[in-house]
Structures are given as structure tokens and as C-alpha cells.
Coordinates of C-alpha atoms in Angstrom, one line a residue:
Chain A
X1 CA 0.0 0.0 0.0
X2 CA 2.8 2.3 -0.9
X3 CA 0.5 4.7 -2.7
X4 CA -1.9 5.0 0.2
X5 CA -0.5 8.4 1.1
X6 CA -0.6 11.1 -1.5
X7 CA 1.1 14.4 -1.6
X8 CA -0.9 17.6 -2.0
X9 CA 0.9 20.7 -3.4
X10 CA 0.5 23.8 -1.3
X11 CA -1.7 26.5 -2.6
X12 CA 0.4 29.6 -3.4
X13 CA 0.2 32.4 -0.9
X14 CA -1.3 30.3 1.8
X15 CA 1.9 28.6 3.2
X16 CA 3.6 30.4 5.9
X17 CA 7.1 30.5 4.6
X18 CA 9.7 31.6 7.3
X19 CA 12.1 34.4 6.5
X20 CA 15.6 33.4 5.5
X21 CA 17.1 34.6 8.8
X22 CA 14.5 32.8 10.9
X23 CA 15.4 29.3 9.6
X24 CA 17.2 27.1 12.1
X25 CA 20.8 26.9 11.4
X26 CA 22.6 23.6 11.6
X27 CA 26.0 22.1 10.9
X28 CA 25.0 21.5 7.2
X29 CA 25.2 25.3 6.7
X30 CA 28.9 25.0 6.6
X31 CA 28.7 22.5 3.7
X32 CA 27.2 25.0 1.4
X33 CA 24.3 22.7 0.4
X34 CA 20.9 24.3 0.0
X35 CA 17.6 22.9 -1.0
X36 CA 14.5 24.9 -2.0
X37 CA 11.1 24.3 -0.1
X38 CA 9.7 22.5 -3.2
X39 CA 12.8 20.2 -3.5
X40 CA 12.6 19.4 0.3
X41 CA 8.8 18.9 0.2
X42 CA 8.5 21.4 3.0
X43 CA 5.2 22.7 1.7
X44 CA 3.7 19.3 1.1
X45 CA 0.6 18.4 3.1
X46 CA -0.1 14.7 3.5
X47 CA -3.7 13.4 3.8
X48 CA -5.6 10.2 3.8
X49 CA -6.9 9.2 0.4
X50 CA -10.7 9.1 -0.2
X51 CA -12.8 6.0 0.4
X52 CA -12.7 5.0 -3.3
X53 CA -8.9 5.1 -3.5
X54 CA -8.7 3.1 -0.3
X55 CA -10.9 0.4 -1.8
X56 CA -8.7 0.4 -5.0
X57 CA -5.6 0.1 -2.9
X58 CA -7.0 -2.9 -0.9
X59 CA -8.4 -4.4 -4.2
X60 CA -5.0 -4.3 -5.9
X61 CA -3.3 -5.8 -2.9
X62 CA -5.8 -8.6 -2.7
X63 CA -5.6 -9.3 -6.4
X64 CA -1.9 -9.5 -6.0
X65 CA -2.4 -12.1 -3.3
X66 CA -4.9 -14.0 -5.4
X67 CA -2.5 -14.1 -8.3
X68 CA -0.3 -16.4 -6.2
X69 CA -3.2 -18.8 -5.4
X70 CA -2.8 -22.2 -7.0
X71 CA -6.5 -23.1 -6.5
X72 CA -7.5 -20.4 -9.0
X73 CA -5.2 -21.9 -11.7
X74 CA -6.4 -25.4 -10.8
X75 CA -10.0 -24.3 -11.6
X76 CA -8.8 -22.7 -14.8
X77 CA -7.2 -26.0 -15.8
X78 CA -10.4 -27.8 -15.0
X79 CA -12.2 -25.4 -17.3
X80 CA -9.7 -26.0 -20.1
X81 CA -10.4 -29.7 -19.6
X82 CA -14.1 -29.3 -20.4
X83 CA -13.8 -29.5 -24.2
X84 CA -11.1 -32.1 -24.0
X85 CA -13.2 -34.4 -21.8
X86 CA -16.1 -33.9 -24.1
X87 CA -14.1 -35.0 -27.1
X88 CA -13.0 -38.1 -25.2
X89 CA -16.5 -38.9 -23.9
X90 CA -18.8 -38.0 -26.8
X91 CA -18.5 -41.4 -28.5
X92 CA -19.1 -43.5 -25.3
X93 CA -21.7 -41.4 -23.6
X94 CA -25.0 -40.2 -25.1
X95 CA -25.3 -36.5 -23.9
X96 CA -28.8 -36.5 -25.3
X97 CA -29.9 -38.4 -22.2
X98 CA -28.9 -35.5 -19.9
X99 CA -29.6 -32.5 -22.1
X100 CA -31.5 -31.4 -25.2
X101 CA -29.6 -32.1 -28.4
X102 CA -28.5 -28.6 -29.2
X103 CA -25.4 -26.5 -28.7
X104 CA -27.0 -24.7 -25.7
X105 CA -28.2 -28.0 -24.3
X106 CA -24.7 -29.4 -24.5
X107 CA -23.2 -26.3 -22.8
X108 CA -25.7 -26.9 -20.0
X109 CA -24.6 -30.5 -19.6
X110 CA -20.9 -29.6 -19.7
X111 CA -21.5 -26.9 -17.0
X112 CA -23.5 -29.2 -14.9
X113 CA -20.8 -29.1 -12.2
X114 CA -21.3 -25.3 -11.9
X115 CA -23.3 -25.3 -8.7
X116 CA -20.9 -27.5 -6.8
X117 CA -17.7 -25.8 -8.1
X118 CA -19.1 -22.3 -7.6
X119 CA -20.0 -23.3 -4.0
X120 CA -16.6 -24.7 -3.2
X121 CA -14.6 -22.1 -5.2
X122 CA -16.3 -19.0 -3.6
X123 CA -16.2 -20.6 -0.2
X124 CA -12.4 -21.1 -0.5
X125 CA -11.8 -17.7 -2.1
X126 CA -14.1 -15.3 -0.4
X127 CA -15.0 -17.3 2.7
X128 CA -11.4 -17.6 3.8
X129 CA -10.2 -14.1 3.0
X130 CA -11.2 -12.4 6.3
X131 CA -10.4 -15.4 8.7
X132 CA -7.0 -15.6 7.0
X133 CA -6.3 -12.0 7.8
X134 CA -6.9 -12.6 11.5
X135 CA -5.3 -16.1 11.6
X136 CA -2.1 -14.7 9.9
X137 CA -2.2 -11.6 12.1
X138 CA -2.0 -9.4 9.1
X139 CA -5.3 -7.8 10.0
X140 CA -3.6 -6.3 13.1
X141 CA -1.2 -4.5 10.8
X142 CA -3.6 -3.6 7.9
X143 CA -6.4 -2.3 10.1
X144 CA -4.1 -0.1 12.0
X145 CA -3.4 1.8 8.8
X146 CA -5.4 5.0 8.4
X147 CA -8.2 3.6 6.3
X148 CA -11.8 2.6 7.0
X149 CA -12.6 -1.0 7.7
X150 CA -15.5 -0.7 5.2
X151 CA -13.0 0.1 2.4
X152 CA -10.8 -2.7 3.6
X153 CA -13.7 -5.2 3.4
X154 CA -15.0 -3.8 0.1
X155 CA -11.7 -4.0 -1.6
X156 CA -11.2 -7.6 -0.5
X157 CA -14.8 -8.6 -1.5
X158 CA -14.5 -6.9 -5.0
X159 CA -11.2 -8.8 -5.7
X160 CA -13.0 -12.1 -5.0
X161 CA -15.9 -11.1 -7.2
X162 CA -13.6 -10.2 -10.1
X163 CA -11.6 -13.4 -9.8
X164 CA -14.8 -15.5 -9.6
X165 CA -16.4 -13.8 -12.6
X166 CA -13.2 -14.3 -14.6
X167 CA -13.0 -18.0 -13.8
X168 CA -16.6 -18.8 -14.5
X169 CA -16.9 -16.7 -17.7
X170 CA -13.8 -18.6 -18.8
X171 CA -15.5 -21.9 -18.0
X172 CA -18.5 -20.7 -20.1
X173 CA -16.2 -20.0 -23.0
X174 CA -14.7 -23.4 -22.7
X175 CA -18.1 -25.1 -22.6
X176 CA -19.1 -23.2 -25.7
X177 CA -15.9 -24.3 -27.5
X178 CA -16.8 -27.9 -26.5
X179 CA -20.3 -27.7 -27.9
X180 CA -19.1 -26.1 -31.1
X181 CA -17.3 -29.4 -31.8
X182 CA -20.7 -31.1 -32.4
X183 CA -23.4 -28.5 -32.8
X184 CA -23.7 -25.5 -35.0
X185 CA -27.0 -24.2 -33.6
X186 CA -27.6 -22.4 -30.3
X187 CA -30.5 -20.9 -28.4
X188 CA -29.3 -17.3 -28.0
X189 CA -32.1 -16.3 -25.6
X190 CA -31.3 -19.2 -23.3
X191 CA -27.6 -18.4 -23.5
X192 CA -28.3 -14.8 -22.5
X193 CA -30.5 -15.8 -19.6
X194 CA -28.1 -18.4 -18.4
X195 CA -25.1 -16.0 -18.6
X196 CA -27.0 -13.4 -16.6
X197 CA -28.0 -16.0 -14.0
X198 CA -24.3 -17.0 -13.7
X199 CA -23.2 -13.4 -13.1
X200 CA -26.0 -12.9 -10.5
X201 CA -25.1 -16.2 -8.8
X202 CA -21.4 -15.0 -8.5
X203 CA -22.7 -12.0 -6.5
X204 CA -24.9 -14.2 -4.4
X205 CA -22.3 -16.8 -3.6
X206 CA -19.4 -14.4 -3.0
X207 CA -21.4 -12.1 -0.7
X208 CA -22.8 -15.0 1.3
X209 CA -19.4 -16.8 1.7
X210 CA -17.7 -13.4 2.4
X211 CA -20.2 -12.6 5.2
X212 CA -19.8 -16.1 6.7
X213 CA -16.1 -15.5 6.7
X214 CA -16.6 -12.3 8.6
X215 CA -18.7 -14.0 11.3
X216 CA -16.9 -17.3 11.7
X217 CA -13.3 -17.4 12.8
X218 CA -12.4 -21.0 12.0
X219 CA -13.8 -23.4 9.4
X220 CA -15.6 -20.6 7.5
X221 CA -14.8 -22.2 4.1
X222 CA -16.4 -25.6 4.8
X223 CA -19.3 -24.2 6.8
X224 CA -20.3 -21.6 4.2
X225 CA -19.9 -24.3 1.4
X226 CA -22.1 -26.7 3.3
X227 CA -24.8 -24.1 4.0
X228 CA -25.1 -22.6 0.5
X229 CA -24.6 -25.8 -1.5
X230 CA -26.3 -28.4 0.6
X231 CA -28.2 -27.3 3.7
X232 CA -30.2 -24.4 2.1
X233 CA -31.1 -26.3 -1.1
X234 CA -32.3 -29.3 0.9
X235 CA -34.5 -27.1 3.1
X236 CA -35.9 -25.3 0.0
X237 CA -36.5 -28.6 -1.7
X238 CA -38.3 -29.9 1.3
X239 CA -40.5 -26.8 1.4
X240 CA -41.2 -27.1 -2.3
X241 CA -42.0 -30.9 -2.3
X242 CA -44.3 -30.3 0.7
X243 CA -46.1 -27.5 -1.2
X244 CA -45.1 -24.8 1.3
X245 CA -44.0 -22.8 -1.8
X246 CA -44.9 -23.2 -5.5
X247 CA -42.5 -23.6 -8.4
X248 CA -42.2 -19.9 -9.2
X249 CA -41.4 -19.2 -5.6
X250 CA -38.9 -22.0 -5.5
X251 CA -37.0 -20.7 -8.5
X252 CA -36.6 -17.3 -6.9
X253 CA -34.3 -18.5 -4.1
X254 CA -31.0 -16.9 -5.1
X255 CA -28.9 -19.9 -4.2
X256 CA -30.7 -21.8 -7.0
X257 CA -29.3 -19.6 -9.7
X258 CA -26.3 -21.8 -10.7
X259 CA -28.7 -24.7 -11.1
X260 CA -31.2 -22.7 -13.1
X261 CA -28.3 -21.3 -15.3
X262 CA -27.6 -25.0 -16.3
X263 CA -31.2 -26.0 -16.7
X264 CA -32.1 -22.9 -18.7
X265 CA -29.5 -24.0 -21.3
X266 CA -31.4 -27.3 -21.8
X267 CA -29.6 -29.6 -19.4
X268 CA -31.7 -31.9 -17.3
X269 CA -29.1 -32.2 -14.6
X270 CA -26.9 -30.1 -12.4
X271 CA -24.6 -31.0 -9.5
X272 CA -26.8 -30.1 -6.5
X273 CA -29.6 -31.8 -4.6
X274 CA -32.2 -30.1 -6.8
X275 CA -30.3 -30.7 -10.0
X276 CA -29.9 -34.4 -9.3
X277 CA -33.6 -34.8 -8.4
X278 CA -34.5 -32.9 -11.6
X279 CA -32.8 -35.6 -13.6
X280 CA -35.2 -38.2 -12.2
X281 CA -38.4 -36.1 -12.2
X282 CA -38.7 -32.7 -13.9
X283 CA -39.5 -30.5 -11.0
X284 CA -38.8 -27.1 -12.4
X285 CA -39.4 -25.3 -15.6
X286 CA -36.8 -22.5 -15.9
X287 CA -38.6 -21.1 -18.9
X288 CA -41.3 -19.8 -16.6
X289 CA -38.8 -18.0 -14.3
X290 CA -39.2 -14.3 -13.8
X291 CA -35.5 -13.2 -14.4
X292 CA -36.1 -9.6 -13.5
X293 CA -37.6 -10.3 -10.1
X294 CA -34.8 -12.9 -9.5
X295 CA -32.2 -10.3 -10.3
X296 CA -33.7 -7.8 -7.8
X297 CA -33.8 -10.5 -5.1
X298 CA -30.3 -11.6 -5.9
X299 CA -29.0 -8.0 -5.7
X300 CA -30.8 -7.4 -2.4
X301 CA -29.4 -10.7 -1.0
X302 CA -25.8 -9.7 -2.1
X303 CA -26.0 -6.2 -0.6
X304 CA -27.6 -7.5 2.6
X305 CA -24.9 -10.1 3.2
X306 CA -22.1 -7.8 2.2
X307 CA -23.4 -5.2 4.7
X308 CA -23.7 -7.8 7.4
X309 CA -20.1 -8.9 6.8
X310 CA -18.9 -5.3 6.9
X311 CA -20.8 -4.6 10.1
X312 CA -19.3 -7.7 11.7
X313 CA -15.8 -6.5 10.9
X314 CA -16.6 -2.9 12.0
X315 CA -17.7 -4.2 15.4
X316 CA -14.9 -6.7 15.8
X317 CA -12.5 -5.9 18.6
X318 CA -8.9 -6.2 17.7
Chain B
X1 CA 6.3 -11.5 -17.0
X2 CA 5.0 -14.8 -15.7
X3 CA 1.5 -13.4 -15.2
X4 CA 1.5 -11.7 -18.7
X5 CA 2.3 -15.1 -20.2
X6 CA -0.6 -16.7 -18.3
X7 CA -2.9 -13.9 -19.5
X8 CA -1.8 -14.3 -23.1
X9 CA -2.2 -18.1 -22.9
X10 CA -5.8 -17.8 -21.6
X11 CA -6.5 -15.3 -24.4
X12 CA -5.0 -17.6 -27.0
X13 CA -7.0 -20.6 -25.8
X14 CA -10.2 -18.6 -26.0
X15 CA -9.5 -17.3 -29.5
X16 CA -8.5 -20.7 -30.8
X17 CA -11.8 -22.2 -29.5
X18 CA -13.9 -20.0 -31.7
X19 CA -15.2 -21.8 -34.8
X20 CA -18.4 -22.2 -36.9
X21 CA -21.8 -21.7 -35.2
X22 CA -25.4 -20.8 -35.8
X23 CA -28.6 -19.0 -33.7
X24 CA -32.3 -19.2 -32.9
X25 CA -35.9 -18.4 -33.6
X26 CA -38.8 -20.1 -31.9
X27 CA -42.1 -21.4 -33.0
X28 CA -44.7 -23.0 -30.7
X29 CA -48.0 -24.6 -30.9
X30 CA -50.6 -25.9 -28.4
X31 CA -52.4 -28.9 -29.8
X32 CA -55.1 -31.4 -29.0
X33 CA -54.4 -34.8 -30.4
X34 CA -56.8 -37.8 -30.8
X35 CA -55.6 -41.0 -32.2
X36 CA -55.8 -44.8 -32.2
X37 CA -52.9 -47.1 -32.0
X38 CA -54.5 -50.2 -33.6
X39 CA -56.7 -50.8 -36.6
X40 CA -60.4 -51.0 -36.0
X41 CA -62.4 -53.4 -38.1
X42 CA -66.1 -53.6 -39.0
X43 CA -68.3 -56.6 -39.8
X44 CA -72.0 -57.5 -40.0
X45 CA -72.2 -60.6 -37.8
X46 CA -74.7 -63.1 -36.5
X47 CA -74.5 -63.9 -32.8
X48 CA -73.9 -67.6 -32.3
X49 CA -74.8 -67.5 -28.6
X50 CA -76.6 -65.1 -26.2
X51 CA -73.8 -63.4 -24.3
X52 CA -72.3 -60.2 -23.0
X53 CA -70.1 -58.2 -25.4
X54 CA -66.4 -57.9 -24.8
X55 CA -64.6 -54.7 -24.0
X56 CA -62.9 -55.0 -27.4
X57 CA -66.2 -54.9 -29.3
X58 CA -68.6 -52.1 -30.0
X59 CA -71.9 -53.8 -31.0
X60 CA -74.9 -52.0 -32.5
X61 CA -78.3 -53.2 -34.0
X62 CA -78.4 -53.1 -37.8
X63 CA -78.6 -49.5 -39.0
X64 CA -78.0 -48.0 -35.5
X65 CA -74.2 -47.5 -35.8
X66 CA -74.5 -43.8 -36.9
X67 CA -72.3 -42.4 -34.1
X68 CA -69.6 -44.8 -34.9
X69 CA -69.8 -44.1 -38.6
X70 CA -69.6 -40.4 -37.9
X71 CA -66.5 -40.9 -35.8
X72 CA -65.0 -43.1 -38.5
X73 CA -65.6 -40.4 -41.1
X74 CA -63.8 -37.8 -39.1
X75 CA -62.0 -39.3 -36.1
X76 CA -60.1 -36.0 -35.3
X77 CA -63.2 -33.9 -34.6
X78 CA -66.2 -36.2 -34.1
X79 CA -67.5 -37.0 -30.6
X80 CA -66.9 -40.3 -28.9
X81 CA -69.3 -42.9 -30.1
X82 CA -71.8 -44.4 -27.7
X83 CA -70.7 -47.7 -26.2
X84 CA -73.3 -49.9 -28.0
X85 CA -75.1 -53.0 -26.7
X86 CA -73.8 -54.8 -23.7
X87 CA -75.7 -58.1 -24.5
X88 CA -76.5 -59.9 -27.8
X89 CA -79.1 -62.5 -28.5
X90 CA -78.3 -65.7 -30.4
X91 CA -79.4 -65.7 -34.1
X92 CA -79.7 -61.8 -34.3
X93 CA -77.6 -59.8 -36.8
X94 CA -75.5 -56.9 -35.5
X95 CA -73.0 -54.3 -36.7
X96 CA -69.8 -55.2 -34.9
X97 CA -66.7 -53.0 -34.6
X98 CA -63.7 -54.7 -33.1
X99 CA -59.9 -54.9 -32.7
X100 CA -60.1 -58.6 -32.0
X101 CA -63.3 -60.5 -32.8
X102 CA -64.6 -62.8 -30.0
X103 CA -66.1 -66.3 -30.5
X104 CA -69.6 -64.9 -29.9
X105 CA -70.1 -63.8 -33.5
X106 CA -70.1 -65.6 -36.8
X107 CA -68.1 -63.3 -39.0
X108 CA -68.0 -63.8 -42.8
X109 CA -66.3 -60.6 -44.0
X110 CA -64.6 -57.7 -42.3
X111 CA -63.9 -54.2 -43.5
X112 CA -61.3 -51.8 -42.2
X113 CA -63.2 -49.3 -40.2
X114 CA -60.5 -47.1 -38.9
X115 CA -56.9 -47.4 -39.7
X116 CA -54.5 -47.0 -36.9
X117 CA -53.3 -43.4 -36.6
X118 CA -50.4 -43.3 -34.1
X119 CA -49.3 -39.8 -33.3
X120 CA -45.9 -39.0 -34.7
X121 CA -43.8 -36.0 -33.8
X122 CA -41.0 -35.1 -36.1
X123 CA -38.1 -32.8 -35.2
X124 CA -36.3 -31.1 -38.1
X125 CA -32.6 -30.6 -38.2
X126 CA -31.2 -27.7 -36.2
X127 CA -34.3 -27.9 -34.0
X128 CA -35.2 -29.0 -30.5
X129 CA -38.7 -29.8 -29.4
X130 CA -40.2 -29.4 -25.9
X131 CA -43.3 -31.5 -25.2
X132 CA -45.6 -30.8 -22.3
X133 CA -48.6 -33.0 -22.0
X134 CA -51.3 -31.3 -20.0
X135 CA -53.8 -34.2 -20.0
X136 CA -53.9 -37.7 -21.3
X137 CA -57.2 -39.5 -21.5
X138 CA -58.0 -43.1 -22.6
X139 CA -61.5 -43.7 -23.9
X140 CA -62.4 -47.3 -23.2
X141 CA -65.7 -48.8 -24.1
X142 CA -67.3 -48.0 -20.8
X143 CA -65.5 -44.9 -19.4
X144 CA -62.7 -42.4 -19.8
X145 CA -59.6 -42.9 -17.8
X146 CA -57.2 -40.0 -17.1
X147 CA -53.6 -41.3 -17.2
X148 CA -51.1 -39.6 -14.9
X149 CA -48.1 -40.7 -17.0
X150 CA -47.3 -41.6 -20.6
X151 CA -44.6 -43.2 -22.6
X152 CA -42.6 -41.1 -25.1
X153 CA -41.0 -43.4 -27.6
X154 CA -38.2 -42.5 -30.0
X155 CA -38.8 -44.6 -33.1
X156 CA -36.2 -45.5 -35.7
X157 CA -36.5 -48.0 -38.6
X158 CA -33.0 -49.3 -37.8
X159 CA -33.1 -49.8 -34.0
X160 CA -36.7 -49.7 -33.0
X161 CA -38.1 -47.6 -30.1
X162 CA -36.6 -46.6 -26.8
X163 CA -39.4 -45.5 -24.5
X164 CA -39.1 -43.1 -21.6
X165 CA -41.7 -42.6 -18.9
X166 CA -43.0 -39.0 -18.4
X167 CA -45.6 -37.6 -16.1
X168 CA -48.3 -35.1 -16.9
X169 CA -46.8 -31.6 -16.7
X170 CA -43.3 -32.8 -17.4
X171 CA -41.3 -31.1 -20.1
X172 CA -39.8 -33.8 -22.3
X173 CA -37.0 -33.0 -24.8
X174 CA -37.6 -34.0 -28.4
X175 CA -34.1 -34.2 -29.9
X176 CA -33.3 -34.3 -33.6
X177 CA -31.7 -37.5 -34.7
X178 CA -31.6 -38.5 -38.3
X179 CA -34.3 -40.9 -39.4
X180 CA -36.2 -40.9 -36.1
X181 CA -39.6 -39.6 -34.9
X182 CA -41.4 -39.7 -31.6
X183 CA -44.7 -41.5 -30.7
X184 CA -46.7 -41.2 -27.5
X185 CA -48.3 -44.2 -25.9
X186 CA -50.2 -44.7 -22.7
X187 CA -48.5 -46.4 -19.8
X188 CA -49.7 -50.0 -19.4
X189 CA -52.3 -51.9 -21.6
X190 CA -55.9 -51.1 -22.0
X191 CA -58.3 -51.5 -25.0
X192 CA -59.4 -48.2 -26.1
X193 CA -61.3 -46.9 -29.1
X194 CA -59.0 -43.8 -29.1
X195 CA -56.8 -41.7 -26.9
X196 CA -57.0 -38.0 -26.4
X197 CA -54.2 -35.8 -25.4
X198 CA -54.0 -32.0 -24.7
X199 CA -50.4 -31.1 -25.2
X200 CA -48.1 -28.1 -25.8
X201 CA -45.4 -28.7 -28.3
X202 CA -42.8 -26.1 -28.7
X203 CA -40.3 -26.6 -31.6
X204 CA -37.3 -24.3 -31.3
X205 CA -35.4 -23.9 -34.5
X206 CA -32.0 -22.4 -34.1
X207 CA -30.5 -20.4 -36.9
X208 CA -28.0 -18.1 -35.2
X209 CA -24.5 -18.1 -33.7
X210 CA -23.0 -17.7 -30.2
X211 CA -20.2 -15.4 -31.5
X212 CA -21.5 -12.5 -29.4
X213 CA -21.3 -14.6 -26.2
X214 CA -17.9 -16.0 -27.1
X215 CA -16.8 -12.4 -27.7
X216 CA -18.2 -11.4 -24.3
X217 CA -16.4 -14.3 -22.7
X218 CA -13.1 -13.4 -24.4
X219 CA -13.4 -9.7 -23.4
X220 CA -14.3 -10.4 -19.7
X221 CA -11.6 -13.1 -19.3
X222 CA -9.0 -10.8 -20.9
X223 CA -9.9 -7.9 -18.6
X224 CA -9.7 -10.1 -15.5
X225 CA -6.4 -11.7 -16.7
X226 CA -4.9 -8.2 -17.4
X227 CA -6.1 -7.0 -14.0
X228 CA -4.4 -10.0 -12.3
X229 CA -1.3 -9.4 -14.3
X230 CA -1.2 -5.7 -13.5
X231 CA -2.0 -6.1 -9.8
X232 CA 0.4 -9.0 -9.4
X233 CA 3.3 -7.0 -10.8
X234 CA 6.1 -6.1 -8.4
X235 CA 6.1 -2.4 -7.7
X236 CA 9.1 -0.5 -9.1
X237 CA 10.8 2.0 -6.8
X238 CA 12.9 4.8 -8.3

């Protein structure tokens, strides 16, 4: 955070410049060396940068830390493997059994691991970021810096969001490349809806796991993964199967978005409790989903959990 | 430098993956289907014995089979024929409609009354069908039975049919495969004059390309890769 402190040039006429004879004299006077006020930065006033610049500084630092994370590159390698695995499997497995026979359907089938991987990836990336600060004791150094804790949290959260978007957009690209091997026709509308759902789900998952990391000191990664990928879906599925909520209500749960992103593309399966059940009995019809309402709910969910996380850190005693 | 190489590699992989593709337009239809799956025959027969008629026979006195004839004239729109006589008297002559004649009647000549009309759903190349069956009713001789499930069968001359069980309200995929079509059957066996189905069939024909989305993926991935590369760079001090 070397650029955290910025210099501000003095406004002409306002600085109180002492007269030449009032300046303190030292032993250096004898050396004949002289430096002007500008060269010596005597008229520079230092100040704390604004909130936005604080967020940017933390974001850049966190991105630098993420760039050393092997797990991110591992997921990218898995994404690169999508078309390769498809080429190897297409002759021995009938993908028409798990998805509609179209380019978009195949993309959905190839991305069927999305809910599971998004859960575990965001939990390890965003869920661990704040606990790691305290476990490594670096929080005690960083939070002592003259910056707000809100900016500190926002910068770290945004870095996680950007990395997650990059990884999953890359996976989408790889799945598209895989489907282009066999199919030359795509449902653009489904692709647009699925893409939007994926971006929304990134916000939902990252905010939730980040907030869990702010509340839980140890084991935040596994706890947040279990809650968002297994416990919540099972409870929602139980409510849906017992008619406490109808299908349109069921599809509005934000944590269902990765599943719906796959199912919208034409896949019959996704790697989650709901997605596996949907393979056996079609329980949802993503075509009837209200995407706008879902986006509003997802945005509200993301903001709520992010604010909760920030409040938890603000109130935390060092 | 290392991060720049990683960013460039990711970009190269994305660019290399782009190849030929195409896009979409939808067409849909909600339809009512009525059909038989077996050929119905007609004969003027003399009853050999006094007996009850079978479920597979629709029996009328001579000249009283107007409702059945009307149905045979236009099976898609006509109403269900009445169920006919439940008992026949030995020595009397009747108009008998049947899938399989029983031993009650002495039959000399039979006519084809209604040729089997199995429902066939074809899916054109570059298309995907979505079938939603809202109701499935089997009209037997004595009553109408609502079926909660039906069999969707993919038929091919070379390898026969592969049935899959679907429930009412399910969305079933109808995939294009060269030389195949789909038929719908009821689950289980029951002798019925005809079946009736209220279904939504949406055939989506794709004619476009995913280039726009591949482009978006490339741009977003590139931006993130460059951000990682820039932020991961060691700061230079003068």
C-alpha cells in the first residue's frame, strides 16, 4: 500500500514561509548545500486518500495475493479440460440423455458441475479471506493503517468477485468451445438468460461466503460451502416438495441460480440436490422463471450479506 | 512477466476455441391430439350365442351405428361414439366394430373401419422440441380414464423404439436424430377406441450463432487476466 498516502501541493500564498534569517541553522550550513522548499517537500501536506482510493488500494493488494493462489489456476485447468473431456467422452456417452440435443443443451450439460464448483470455489476464495487476515495476524497490521474498515472489506470482496467472474466466464467460454465441436445451432435467448444468472449467482455466492467468513473465525470455508450448497437447497427442496412454496417461488431462491443457469440452457441435470432430483423427475421449468424479479432479489441478497459482513468486521474488537 | 504469459495463454485458448456456429428463432403450438394405436375393423355378424359383449367390441343393431360411422368419417373432430349393446341374442344380426373378434359372433367378411393413426412428432434438423402433456385420457368402451403418466418413444427403422416414462406436466425433450420420430403411448395396456391428449409442443429452430457470447467471454476473461497481471506485478521504486 505504498501509494496510500498522496502528496498535496501547497496553494500559493497560503503557506507560511519563514524568512531566510528565521530558519534554524545547523551544521549543514557549513557544507554550502541548499535545497528549496519544493525540493525538500516542506510545503507538502499529506492526507488520507478518499474511500474509493482506499478500496482500490486494498483491491490491488488482494488481487496480487490471489494471483499467487494455486487453486485459481487449478479451476482454470479444469475449465480447459471441459472440451477435452467432451471429445474423449462423446463417443461413449449419449449426452442427449442428460440434455437437449442442441449447442446450448450441451453447454448446460458440460457446465452441470457449476453449482458444486461455484460453491466450493467461492467458499475457499471469499469465505477464507477475512479469517485468514486474523489467523495470519496481518489484519492487526492492515487495520491499524489510516483507512476505514469498510474500504478494507469492500476491496477484498471486490477482488473475490472479479476473480470469480473471470474464472466462470472462462468456463462458459470453454463449454461453448466444446459444444461447437458437435453442434452448430444455439438458443441465444437461453444463453443470454443463463449468462445473466451465472453473473448474478457469482454476486450471491461471493457475498454469502464473504459474510460467513466475517462471522466465523475458524472453518468458514467448509461451513459456508455446506450451508449454501447443501443445507439451504435441501431445506428449500423440502418446502417445495411439501407444497409450502410453489414452483415460481422455489425458483426465486438466489442460491438456486447456478442450477437454473444450467437447466435454462437445456440440461436436465446439475450437481446439486435439486439438480440431481430434476434428472429423475422434472421438478422445475426454468422457462417460466421471472428473471427480472430474480435479479432484484439476488441484488438485495448480495447487498444484505455484504453489509452484514462489513458490520461484523466494523464491530470486531482487535 | 509470468502473469503476462498466463494472461496471453488464456486469451489464445479462448481465441482458438472459436469456430463455426449458428442462432435461434422459436415457433410454438398448443395442440389437441386424438388417435388410435390399432386398426379398428367392422363386420355384419350373426351372434352364435346369447352373451355379454367384450370390451374390445362395439356392437350395434343393424342401422344403429350412426355415431360410430360419424366418428370413422372424421376421427379427429367427431364426438366419442356411444358404447353400444352390452348383450347380444343368439341368431340376431349386428353391426360389430372390433380390434379382435370374439367367439360370440359368426363373421364372414370384415372391413377396415378405422386405420391406426399413431401420433408422430418429427423434429427437423437444427431444431429442438419441448413437449408438455397437460392431459392424457384413454376412452375405453365404458368410461374415460385419465392417465397420470405416458410413454414417449423414440422410433427408428433401424433400431426400434426406446421408451421413456414421463408424467403429466413434465417437459420432455424431443431431440433431432436423423431418421427418427417420436410417438406417444399410454402407460400399461388397455383396450381403447381412441386416446385423447392435450399437449403443448414447442419446436425451437436455431439459426444463429453464439459469437456474441464467445466475444463477451473473451473480453471479460481478458480484462480479468490483465487485472491480475497488473496487480500481481512487483512495484518499481525509483
